Coordinates of C-alpha atoms in Angstrom, one line a residue:
Chain A
M1 CA 22.5 -13.3 -46.0
S2 CA 22.7 -17.0 -45.0
I3 CA 26.3 -16.8 -43.8
T4 CA 25.6 -13.8 -41.5
S5 CA 22.6 -15.5 -40.0
I6 CA 24.6 -18.6 -39.0
E7 CA 27.2 -16.4 -37.5
A8 CA 24.6 -14.6 -35.6
I9 CA 23.1 -17.8 -34.2
E10 CA 26.5 -19.1 -33.1
R11 CA 27.4 -15.9 -31.4
S12 CA 24.1 -15.6 -29.7
N13 CA 24.3 -19.1 -28.4
G14 CA 27.8 -18.5 -27.1
M15 CA 27.3 -15.1 -25.4
G16 CA 23.8 -13.8 -25.9
Q17 CA 24.2 -10.7 -23.8
A18 CA 27.2 -9.3 -25.5
V19 CA 25.7 -9.9 -28.9
L20 CA 22.5 -8.1 -28.0
K21 CA 24.4 -5.1 -26.7
E22 CA 26.5 -5.1 -29.8
A23 CA 23.5 -5.3 -32.0
D24 CA 21.9 -2.4 -30.3
A25 CA 25.0 -0.3 -30.6
K26 CA 25.0 -1.1 -34.3
I27 CA 21.5 0.2 -34.7
V28 CA 22.9 3.6 -33.9
A29 CA 25.7 3.5 -36.3
L30 CA 24.0 1.7 -39.1
P31 CA 20.3 2.3 -39.2
A32 CA 20.0 0.3 -42.4
A33 CA 21.2 -2.9 -40.7
K34 CA 18.6 -2.8 -38.0
A35 CA 16.0 -5.2 -39.3
Q36 CA 18.6 -7.9 -40.2
V37 CA 20.5 -7.9 -36.9
V38 CA 17.6 -7.8 -34.5
S39 CA 15.3 -10.3 -36.0
L40 CA 17.7 -13.2 -36.7
P41 CA 18.9 -14.2 -33.2
Q42 CA 15.3 -14.1 -31.8
A43 CA 14.0 -16.5 -34.4
A44 CA 16.9 -19.0 -34.2
G45 CA 18.1 -19.1 -30.6
K46 CA 14.8 -19.1 -28.8
P47 CA 15.4 -21.2 -25.6
L48 CA 18.5 -19.3 -24.6
M49 CA 17.0 -15.9 -25.5
A50 CA 13.8 -16.8 -23.5
R51 CA 15.9 -17.4 -20.4
I52 CA 18.1 -14.3 -20.7
L53 CA 15.6 -11.8 -21.9
P54 CA 13.6 -11.3 -18.6
W55 CA 16.6 -9.9 -16.7
L56 CA 18.4 -8.5 -19.7
R57 CA 15.5 -6.3 -20.8
P58 CA 15.5 -3.9 -17.8
I59 CA 19.3 -3.5 -18.1
L60 CA 19.1 -2.8 -21.8
Q61 CA 16.1 -0.4 -21.3
N62 CA 18.3 1.7 -18.9
V63 CA 21.6 1.3 -20.8
V64 CA 20.6 1.8 -24.4
P65 CA 19.0 5.2 -24.3
P66 CA 22.0 7.0 -22.7
L67 CA 24.3 5.2 -25.1
I68 CA 22.3 6.5 -28.0
T69 CA 22.4 10.0 -26.6
V70 CA 26.2 9.9 -26.1
A71 CA 26.6 8.5 -29.6
L72 CA 24.4 11.3 -31.1
I73 CA 26.4 13.9 -29.2
L74 CA 29.7 12.5 -30.4
L75 CA 28.4 12.4 -33.9
F76 CA 27.1 16.0 -33.9
W77 CA 30.3 17.1 -32.2
Q78 CA 32.4 15.3 -34.8
I79 CA 30.5 17.0 -37.6
A80 CA 30.5 20.4 -36.0
A81 CA 34.2 20.5 -35.1
S82 CA 35.6 19.0 -38.2
G83 CA 35.6 22.1 -40.3
P84 CA 39.0 23.7 -41.2
Q85 CA 38.2 26.8 -39.2
S86 CA 37.0 25.0 -36.1
S87 CA 38.7 26.2 -32.9
L88 CA 37.8 23.1 -30.9
P89 CA 39.0 19.5 -31.5
P90 CA 36.6 16.8 -32.7
P91 CA 36.3 13.5 -30.8
T92 CA 38.6 11.7 -33.1
K93 CA 41.4 14.3 -32.7
I94 CA 41.0 14.1 -28.9
W95 CA 41.4 10.4 -29.0
D96 CA 44.6 10.8 -31.1
E97 CA 46.1 13.4 -28.9
A98 CA 44.9 12.4 -25.4
K99 CA 44.6 8.6 -25.7
D100 CA 47.1 8.0 -22.9
L101 CA 45.0 10.1 -20.5
I102 CA 41.9 8.0 -21.1
T103 CA 43.5 4.6 -21.2
E104 CA 46.0 5.0 -18.4
P105 CA 44.6 7.1 -15.6
F106 CA 47.1 5.8 -13.1
Y107 CA 50.5 6.1 -14.8
W108 CA 53.3 7.7 -12.8
A109 CA 56.3 9.3 -14.5
G110 CA 57.6 12.0 -12.2
T111 CA 55.9 14.4 -9.8
Q112 CA 54.2 16.5 -12.5
D113 CA 53.7 13.9 -15.2
I114 CA 51.1 11.7 -13.6
G115 CA 47.8 10.1 -14.7
L116 CA 44.4 11.9 -14.3
G117 CA 43.3 9.3 -11.8
W118 CA 46.1 10.4 -9.4
R119 CA 45.1 14.0 -9.9
I120 CA 41.5 13.2 -9.2
L121 CA 42.5 11.4 -6.1
V122 CA 44.5 14.3 -4.8
S123 CA 41.5 16.6 -5.5
L124 CA 39.2 14.1 -3.8
Q125 CA 41.4 14.0 -0.8
R126 CA 41.0 17.8 -0.4
V127 CA 37.3 17.5 -0.9
A128 CA 37.1 14.7 1.6
I129 CA 38.8 16.8 4.4
G130 CA 37.0 20.0 3.6
F131 CA 33.6 18.4 3.1
G132 CA 34.0 16.1 6.0
L133 CA 34.7 19.0 8.3
A134 CA 31.8 21.0 6.8
A135 CA 29.4 18.0 7.3
I136 CA 30.3 17.6 11.0
A137 CA 30.3 21.4 11.7
G138 CA 27.2 21.9 9.6
V139 CA 25.1 19.3 11.4
L140 CA 26.1 20.6 14.8
V141 CA 25.5 24.3 14.0
G142 CA 22.3 23.3 12.1
A143 CA 21.1 21.4 15.1
L144 CA 21.8 24.5 17.3
I145 CA 19.9 26.7 15.0
G146 CA 17.0 24.3 14.6
Q147 CA 16.7 23.7 18.4
S148 CA 17.2 27.2 19.7
I149 CA 15.0 30.1 18.6
W150 CA 17.6 32.6 19.9
A151 CA 20.5 30.9 18.0
M152 CA 18.3 31.1 14.9
R153 CA 17.5 34.8 15.3
G154 CA 21.2 35.5 15.9
L155 CA 22.9 33.4 13.3
D156 CA 20.4 32.9 10.5
P157 CA 20.7 36.5 9.0
V158 CA 24.4 36.3 9.2
F159 CA 24.5 32.9 7.4
Q160 CA 22.0 34.0 4.8
V161 CA 24.4 36.8 3.8
L162 CA 27.6 34.7 4.0
R163 CA 26.2 31.8 2.0
T164 CA 25.7 34.0 -1.1
V165 CA 29.5 34.8 -1.2
P166 CA 31.0 32.8 -4.1
P167 CA 33.5 30.2 -3.1
L168 CA 36.5 31.8 -4.8
A169 CA 35.9 35.1 -3.1
W170 CA 37.0 33.4 0.1
L171 CA 40.3 32.3 -1.4
P172 CA 42.4 35.5 -1.1
L173 CA 41.4 35.8 2.6
S174 CA 42.0 32.2 3.1
L175 CA 45.5 32.4 1.6
A176 CA 46.3 35.4 3.7
A177 CA 45.2 33.5 6.9
F178 CA 46.8 30.1 6.2
R179 CA 49.8 31.2 4.1
D180 CA 49.7 27.9 2.3
S181 CA 47.7 26.7 -0.7
Q182 CA 46.7 23.3 0.7
P183 CA 44.8 24.5 3.8
S184 CA 43.4 27.3 1.8
A185 CA 41.9 25.1 -0.8
I186 CA 40.5 22.9 2.0
F187 CA 39.0 26.0 3.7
V188 CA 37.3 27.1 0.4
I189 CA 35.7 23.6 0.2
F190 CA 34.6 23.8 3.8
I191 CA 33.1 27.3 3.5
T192 CA 31.3 26.3 0.3
A193 CA 29.8 23.1 1.5
I194 CA 28.8 24.1 5.0
W195 CA 25.8 26.4 4.2
P196 CA 23.4 23.9 2.7
V197 CA 24.3 21.4 5.4
I198 CA 23.5 24.0 8.1
I199 CA 20.3 25.2 6.5
N200 CA 18.9 21.8 5.7
T201 CA 19.8 20.4 9.1
A202 CA 18.1 23.4 10.8
V203 CA 14.9 22.9 8.7
G204 CA 14.9 19.2 9.4
I205 CA 15.2 19.8 13.1
R206 CA 12.5 22.4 13.2
N207 CA 10.3 19.9 11.4
I208 CA 10.7 17.2 14.0
P209 CA 7.0 16.3 14.9
Q210 CA 5.8 17.4 18.3
D211 CA 4.9 13.8 18.9
Y212 CA 8.5 12.7 18.9
R213 CA 9.4 15.5 21.2
N214 CA 6.6 14.5 23.6
V215 CA 7.9 10.9 23.6
A216 CA 11.4 12.2 24.4
Q217 CA 9.9 14.4 27.2
V218 CA 7.9 11.5 28.8
L219 CA 11.1 9.3 28.7
R220 CA 13.2 12.2 30.0
L221 CA 15.8 11.8 27.4
N222 CA 18.7 14.1 28.1
Q223 CA 20.3 16.4 25.4
V224 CA 22.7 13.9 24.1
E225 CA 20.2 11.1 24.0
F226 CA 17.7 13.4 22.3
F227 CA 20.4 14.4 19.7
F228 CA 21.3 10.8 18.7
K229 CA 18.0 9.0 19.2
I230 CA 15.4 11.5 18.0
M231 CA 17.0 14.5 16.3
V232 CA 19.5 12.9 13.9
P233 CA 17.3 10.1 12.7
S234 CA 14.2 12.3 12.4
A235 CA 16.1 15.0 10.5
A236 CA 18.3 12.6 8.5
P237 CA 16.4 12.9 5.2
Y238 CA 16.9 16.7 5.4
I239 CA 20.5 16.4 6.5
F240 CA 21.3 14.2 3.6
T241 CA 19.7 16.6 1.2
G242 CA 22.1 19.2 2.5
L243 CA 25.0 16.9 2.3
R244 CA 24.2 16.0 -1.2
I245 CA 24.0 19.7 -2.2
G246 CA 27.2 20.3 -0.2
V247 CA 29.3 17.6 -1.9
G248 CA 28.2 18.9 -5.3
L249 CA 29.2 22.5 -4.4
S250 CA 32.5 21.1 -3.0
W251 CA 33.3 19.5 -6.3
L252 CA 32.5 22.7 -8.1
A253 CA 34.7 24.7 -5.8
I254 CA 37.7 22.5 -5.8
V255 CA 38.4 22.7 -9.5
A256 CA 38.2 26.5 -9.4
A257 CA 40.3 26.7 -6.2
E258 CA 43.0 24.4 -7.6
M259 CA 43.2 26.5 -10.8
L260 CA 44.3 29.4 -8.6
T261 CA 46.4 27.6 -5.9
G262 CA 48.3 25.3 -8.2
G263 CA 50.1 22.2 -7.2
V264 CA 48.8 18.8 -8.0
G265 CA 45.1 18.3 -8.7
I266 CA 42.5 18.1 -11.5
G267 CA 41.8 21.9 -11.4
F268 CA 45.5 22.8 -11.8
F269 CA 45.8 20.3 -14.6
I270 CA 43.2 22.1 -16.6
W271 CA 44.8 25.4 -16.0
D272 CA 48.2 24.0 -17.0
A273 CA 46.7 22.4 -20.1
W274 CA 45.2 25.7 -21.1
N275 CA 48.5 27.5 -20.7
S276 CA 50.1 25.1 -23.1
S277 CA 47.1 25.0 -25.4
R278 CA 46.3 21.2 -24.9
L279 CA 42.6 21.5 -25.6
S280 CA 42.2 17.8 -25.9
D281 CA 43.5 17.2 -22.4
I282 CA 41.1 19.8 -21.0
I283 CA 38.1 18.0 -22.6
V284 CA 39.2 14.7 -21.2
A285 CA 39.7 16.2 -17.8
L286 CA 36.2 17.7 -18.0
I287 CA 34.7 14.3 -18.6
Y288 CA 36.7 12.9 -15.6
I289 CA 35.3 15.7 -13.4
G290 CA 31.8 15.2 -14.5
V291 CA 31.9 11.4 -13.9
V292 CA 33.5 11.8 -10.5
G293 CA 31.0 14.5 -9.5
F294 CA 28.2 12.2 -10.6
I295 CA 29.6 9.3 -8.6
L296 CA 30.1 11.6 -5.5
D297 CA 26.4 12.7 -5.7
R298 CA 25.2 9.1 -6.1
L299 CA 27.4 8.0 -3.3
V300 CA 26.0 10.5 -0.8
A301 CA 22.5 9.7 -2.0
F302 CA 23.2 6.0 -1.5
I303 CA 24.5 6.5 2.0
G304 CA 21.4 8.6 2.7
T305 CA 19.0 5.9 1.6
V306 CA 20.8 3.2 3.6
V307 CA 20.9 5.4 6.8
T308 CA 17.4 6.7 6.5
R309 CA 15.8 3.3 5.7
G310 CA 12.2 3.3 6.8
T311 CA 11.9 6.9 7.7
V312 CA 10.7 8.2 4.3
V313 CA 7.4 6.2 4.6
N314 CA 5.8 6.9 8.0
Chain B
M1 CA -4.8 9.5 50.9
S2 CA -5.6 10.4 47.3
Y3 CA -3.4 8.9 44.6
L4 CA -3.8 11.5 41.9
K5 CA -5.2 14.8 42.8
I6 CA -6.1 17.5 40.3
D7 CA -6.5 20.6 42.5
H8 CA -8.2 23.7 41.3
V9 CA -6.5 23.7 37.9
D10 CA -7.0 26.5 35.5
K11 CA -5.4 26.7 32.1
S12 CA -5.4 29.6 29.7
F13 CA -3.4 30.1 26.5
Q14 CA -2.1 33.5 25.6
R15 CA -1.6 34.6 22.0
G16 CA -0.4 38.1 21.8
A17 CA -2.9 40.2 23.8
A18 CA -5.7 37.7 23.6
T19 CA -6.1 35.1 26.3
T20 CA -8.3 32.0 25.9
E21 CA -9.3 30.2 29.0
V22 CA -9.5 26.5 28.2
L23 CA -10.0 24.9 31.6
K24 CA -11.6 26.5 34.6
D25 CA -11.4 25.2 38.2
I26 CA -10.9 21.4 37.5
N27 CA -11.0 19.3 40.6
L28 CA -10.6 15.6 40.5
V29 CA -9.4 12.8 42.8
I30 CA -8.4 9.5 41.4
D31 CA -7.7 6.3 43.4
K32 CA -5.0 3.8 42.8
G33 CA -6.1 1.1 40.3
E34 CA -9.0 3.2 39.0
Y35 CA -10.0 3.4 35.3
V36 CA -11.2 6.9 34.7
S37 CA -12.5 8.2 31.3
I38 CA -12.8 11.8 30.4
I39 CA -15.4 12.4 27.8
G40 CA -16.6 15.6 26.1
H41 CA -17.1 17.2 22.8
S42 CA -14.1 18.0 20.7
G43 CA -12.4 21.3 21.6
C44 CA -13.5 21.1 25.2
G45 CA -10.0 20.8 26.5
K46 CA -9.9 17.1 27.5
S47 CA -6.5 16.6 25.7
T48 CA -5.2 19.7 27.4
L49 CA -6.2 18.2 30.8
L50 CA -4.4 14.9 29.9
N51 CA -1.3 16.9 28.8
I52 CA -1.3 18.8 32.1
I53 CA -1.5 15.5 34.1
A54 CA 1.4 14.2 31.8
G55 CA 3.3 17.3 32.6
L56 CA 3.6 18.2 28.9
T57 CA 1.6 21.4 29.4
P58 CA 2.1 23.6 32.5
V59 CA -0.9 24.7 34.5
S60 CA -1.9 28.4 34.8
K61 CA -3.2 28.0 38.3
G62 CA -3.7 25.2 40.8
A63 CA -1.7 22.0 40.8
V64 CA -1.6 18.3 39.9
L65 CA -0.4 16.1 42.8
L66 CA 0.7 12.5 42.3
E67 CA 1.1 10.7 45.7
D68 CA 1.2 14.2 47.3
K69 CA 4.1 15.4 45.1
E70 CA 3.5 18.1 42.6
V71 CA 3.7 17.2 39.0
S72 CA 5.7 19.9 37.1
E73 CA 7.4 18.1 34.2
P74 CA 6.8 14.9 32.1
G75 CA 8.2 11.6 33.3
P76 CA 7.9 7.9 32.8
E77 CA 5.8 7.4 35.9
R78 CA 3.0 9.0 33.9
A79 CA 3.4 7.2 30.6
V80 CA 1.3 8.5 27.7
V81 CA -0.3 6.5 24.9
F82 CA -0.6 9.0 22.2
Q83 CA -3.6 9.3 19.8
N84 CA -1.5 8.7 16.7
H85 CA 0.7 6.1 18.3
S86 CA 3.9 8.3 17.9
L87 CA 6.2 5.3 17.3
L88 CA 9.6 6.3 15.9
P89 CA 9.5 5.1 12.3
W90 CA 13.2 4.4 12.1
L91 CA 13.1 2.0 15.0
S92 CA 11.7 -1.6 14.9
V93 CA 8.8 -2.4 17.2
Y94 CA 11.2 -4.0 19.6
D95 CA 13.5 -1.0 19.6
N96 CA 10.6 1.4 20.2
V97 CA 9.8 -0.4 23.4
A98 CA 13.5 -0.9 24.1
L99 CA 14.1 2.9 24.0
A100 CA 11.7 3.3 26.9
V101 CA 12.8 0.2 28.8
N102 CA 16.5 1.0 28.5
K103 CA 15.9 4.6 29.6
V104 CA 13.7 3.7 32.6
F105 CA 15.4 0.4 33.7
G106 CA 18.9 0.9 32.3
R107 CA 20.3 1.1 35.8
T108 CA 18.1 -1.3 37.7
K109 CA 17.7 -4.2 35.3
S110 CA 20.4 -6.3 33.6
R111 CA 20.5 -6.6 29.8
A112 CA 18.8 -10.0 29.8
E113 CA 16.1 -8.8 32.2
R114 CA 15.4 -5.8 30.0
H115 CA 15.1 -8.1 27.0
D116 CA 12.6 -10.3 28.8
W117 CA 10.7 -7.3 30.0
I118 CA 10.4 -5.9 26.5
M119 CA 9.2 -9.2 25.1
H120 CA 6.9 -9.6 28.0
N121 CA 5.2 -6.3 27.3
L122 CA 5.0 -7.0 23.6
D123 CA 3.4 -10.4 24.3
L124 CA 1.0 -8.6 26.7
V125 CA -0.4 -6.7 23.6
Q126 CA 0.0 -9.7 21.3
M127 CA 2.8 -8.1 19.4
G128 CA 5.6 -10.4 20.3
H129 CA 5.6 -12.0 16.8
A130 CA 6.2 -8.6 15.1
S131 CA 9.1 -7.4 17.3
D132 CA 11.5 -6.9 14.3
K133 CA 9.0 -5.1 12.1
R134 CA 9.1 -1.4 11.5
P135 CA 6.0 0.8 12.3
A136 CA 5.4 1.4 8.6
E137 CA 5.1 -2.4 8.1
I138 CA 2.2 -3.0 10.6
S139 CA -1.4 -1.9 10.7
G140 CA -2.8 1.0 12.6
G141 CA -4.2 -1.2 15.3
M142 CA -0.9 -3.0 15.7
K143 CA 0.9 0.3 16.0
Q144 CA -1.5 1.4 18.8
R145 CA -0.8 -2.0 20.5
V146 CA 2.9 -1.2 20.4
G147 CA 2.2 2.3 21.7
I148 CA 0.3 0.7 24.7
A149 CA 3.2 -1.8 25.2
R150 CA 5.6 1.1 25.3
G151 CA 3.5 2.9 27.8
L152 CA 3.1 -0.2 30.0
S153 CA 6.8 -1.1 29.8
M154 CA 7.7 2.0 31.8
Q155 CA 5.8 0.5 34.7
P156 CA 4.0 3.9 35.2
K157 CA 2.0 4.9 38.2
I158 CA -0.6 6.2 35.9
L159 CA -1.1 5.3 32.2
L160 CA -2.6 8.2 30.3
L161 CA -4.4 7.2 27.1
D162 CA -5.2 10.1 24.7
E163 CA -8.1 8.8 22.5
P164 CA -6.1 5.6 22.0
F165 CA -8.6 3.9 19.7
G166 CA -9.8 7.1 17.9
A167 CA -8.2 6.4 14.6
L168 CA -9.1 2.7 14.4
D169 CA -12.0 0.9 12.7
A170 CA -14.8 -0.5 14.9
L171 CA -13.7 -4.1 14.9
T172 CA -10.0 -3.4 15.7
R173 CA -11.2 -0.9 18.3
A174 CA -13.3 -3.6 20.0
H175 CA -10.3 -6.0 20.0
L176 CA -8.1 -3.4 21.6
Q177 CA -10.6 -2.4 24.2
D178 CA -10.8 -6.1 25.3
S179 CA -7.0 -6.2 25.4
V180 CA -6.9 -3.1 27.6
M181 CA -9.6 -4.5 29.9
Q182 CA -7.6 -7.7 30.3
I183 CA -4.4 -5.7 31.0
H184 CA -6.1 -3.5 33.5
A185 CA -7.6 -6.6 35.3
A186 CA -4.2 -8.4 35.3
L187 CA -2.0 -5.5 36.3
G188 CA -4.4 -3.2 38.2
N189 CA -2.9 -0.1 36.6
T190 CA -4.4 3.3 37.2
M191 CA -5.5 4.5 33.8
I192 CA -7.0 7.8 32.6
M193 CA -8.4 7.7 29.1
I194 CA -9.6 10.5 26.9
T195 CA -12.4 9.4 24.6
H196 CA -15.4 10.8 22.7
D197 CA -17.1 7.3 22.4
V198 CA -19.8 6.8 24.9
D199 CA -19.9 3.0 24.7
E200 CA -16.2 2.8 25.1
A201 CA -16.3 5.0 28.2
V202 CA -19.0 3.0 29.8
L203 CA -17.5 -0.4 28.9
L204 CA -14.0 0.4 30.2
S205 CA -14.4 2.8 33.1
D206 CA -15.0 2.8 36.8
R207 CA -15.9 6.5 36.6
I208 CA -16.7 8.7 33.7
V209 CA -15.7 12.4 34.0
M210 CA -18.0 14.5 31.7
M211 CA -16.7 17.8 30.6
T212 CA -18.7 20.9 29.6
N213 CA -18.1 22.7 26.4
G214 CA -15.2 25.2 26.2
P215 CA -14.1 27.8 26.5
S216 CA -13.6 27.6 30.2
A217 CA -14.6 24.0 30.3
R218 CA -15.4 22.5 33.7
I219 CA -16.2 19.0 35.0
G220 CA -19.9 18.8 34.5
E221 CA -20.6 15.5 36.1
V222 CA -18.8 12.4 37.3
L223 CA -20.6 9.1 36.8
Q224 CA -19.8 6.1 38.7
V225 CA -20.2 2.9 36.6
D226 CA -21.0 0.1 38.9
L227 CA -20.6 -2.9 36.6
A228 CA -19.0 -6.1 37.8
R229 CA -15.7 -7.0 36.1
P230 CA -14.8 -8.8 34.0
R231 CA -17.1 -7.1 31.6
K232 CA -18.3 -8.8 28.4
R233 CA -19.6 -6.5 25.8
L234 CA -22.2 -8.9 24.5
E235 CA -23.7 -9.5 27.9
L236 CA -23.7 -5.8 28.7
V237 CA -25.8 -4.8 25.7
S238 CA -29.0 -5.8 27.6
D239 CA -27.7 -5.0 31.1
R240 CA -29.9 -2.5 32.8
S241 CA -27.2 -0.6 34.7
Y242 CA -25.1 -0.5 31.5
I243 CA -28.0 1.0 29.6
A244 CA -28.7 3.5 32.4
A245 CA -25.1 4.6 32.4
R246 CA -25.0 5.0 28.7
E247 CA -28.2 7.0 28.8
A248 CA -26.8 9.3 31.5
V249 CA -23.7 10.1 29.4
L250 CA -25.7 10.6 26.2
K251 CA -28.1 12.9 28.0
F252 CA -25.3 14.9 29.4
L253 CA -23.6 15.3 26.0
Y254 CA -26.6 15.8 23.8
E255 CA -29.2 17.4 26.0
R256 CA -27.6 19.6 28.5
H257 CA -24.3 20.3 26.8
R258 CA -24.9 20.1 23.1
F259 CA -21.9 20.9 21.0
V260 CA -22.9 24.4 19.9
E261 CA -21.0 24.8 16.7
A262 CA -22.1 21.4 15.4
A263 CA -25.7 22.1 16.2

């Protein structure tokens, strides 16, 4: 008891933050040790803790709960998948089998034997092209539909039907048209992501307050000036909602499209792993896809808040 | 020669088969430099009349002539100060005025001249200190000041004010009324103001146009306010011609043309 307490004091003085995190992580694994570990550093290293706690606390409050959740999931998974008849590998087995995929995302050993990071980048490149085109075309077409009542009457019913077509249903047509897997995959991304962009942009533009239109009329802004100075900033919150949905759908579609088109990419990697029964690799790839999708979503949301600064509160 | 002439203007709105006549046979001549208020109960079509002068609403019959040229579309020579300020929330105070100045004077003034002109107009409404603030960061009265600065910055032939102080508290309103009086005295703009406040109309105007209740609202009476300028609100409280003018407007609004639905 006395020895552990001295150790705790020394460690907390040296690097308080790390110790506290470690202590919290321990709580999950060893509930019995809780009282011991948490109470001791507080009592002993007060001046340092008092200085660190104010900014450490909010970080811990946000970091600890998801860590606990992940730990519980892993624990449950480990127990559930450890039986002799289990068809799926437990976390420990995944770590043994697919450690290299996790620890070395960017290794390069020949054209097909490359790290998951590279494959993700290849997929991201396809998404960037397809989604970028969808964003530009979607905002322009959405602006047209939002501005013109006749464009809306003519195009909206067609779009409402087309947008319900699942992404992969476009792939055969796309392959027939482009005769190559790369542009076909990009086209599938494009056609998947464009609908929410169009529809949200159109709604945003239909919702431009009459006051802003009056201001534009009094100033005699021309179409181009109106587009850039009133329409885009006014509809920006809606446009970014559409872009955010669009990027999410793109990421969903690319994996499916790559499974079918082959080549390099995270989708094909999963298909390949399935064909050679490397379940652990598939699970690691899933985690990669989830994390990247999350980052993409947050990235678009972040750009949105930067661009629309000040418009949310009128 | 009349400066602004509203000549036999009718306005009716059509919704399906139903036609609502809002304005009927409006005739009004306004001289250069005049401050004219249009007063009437809500729903009588005074905002419609202002929008017609602004060119935002087309007339059904008749015409609006500015310097003998027919007004058919909106333009910066008839700047509007909107009731709810209508500042663009994503632009700073400076950029809101700059949008107007760059559009109107982009060809005729240099960049430095335009900057000076923007700041001059903001200083005119005492908003120079807040030029880099966004509309969400300033009070309602300040927003309306910026709205007035934007209107003035277009150097309009006529400044149209649509209930400019309607949404403000009494103290802020008095401050802004004084500012507008000073600006009017200094620049000699022609101004047309919509209001439903009798004191405001008498204090600010050279003439008060009183409108009857709609539908088919007409100009009921036009009252000349012969009060010397500059006008001071405290001195006017006991001024006989001020009291008389006030009484005339009140009698028109509450005796002869009571607001039927509110009665």
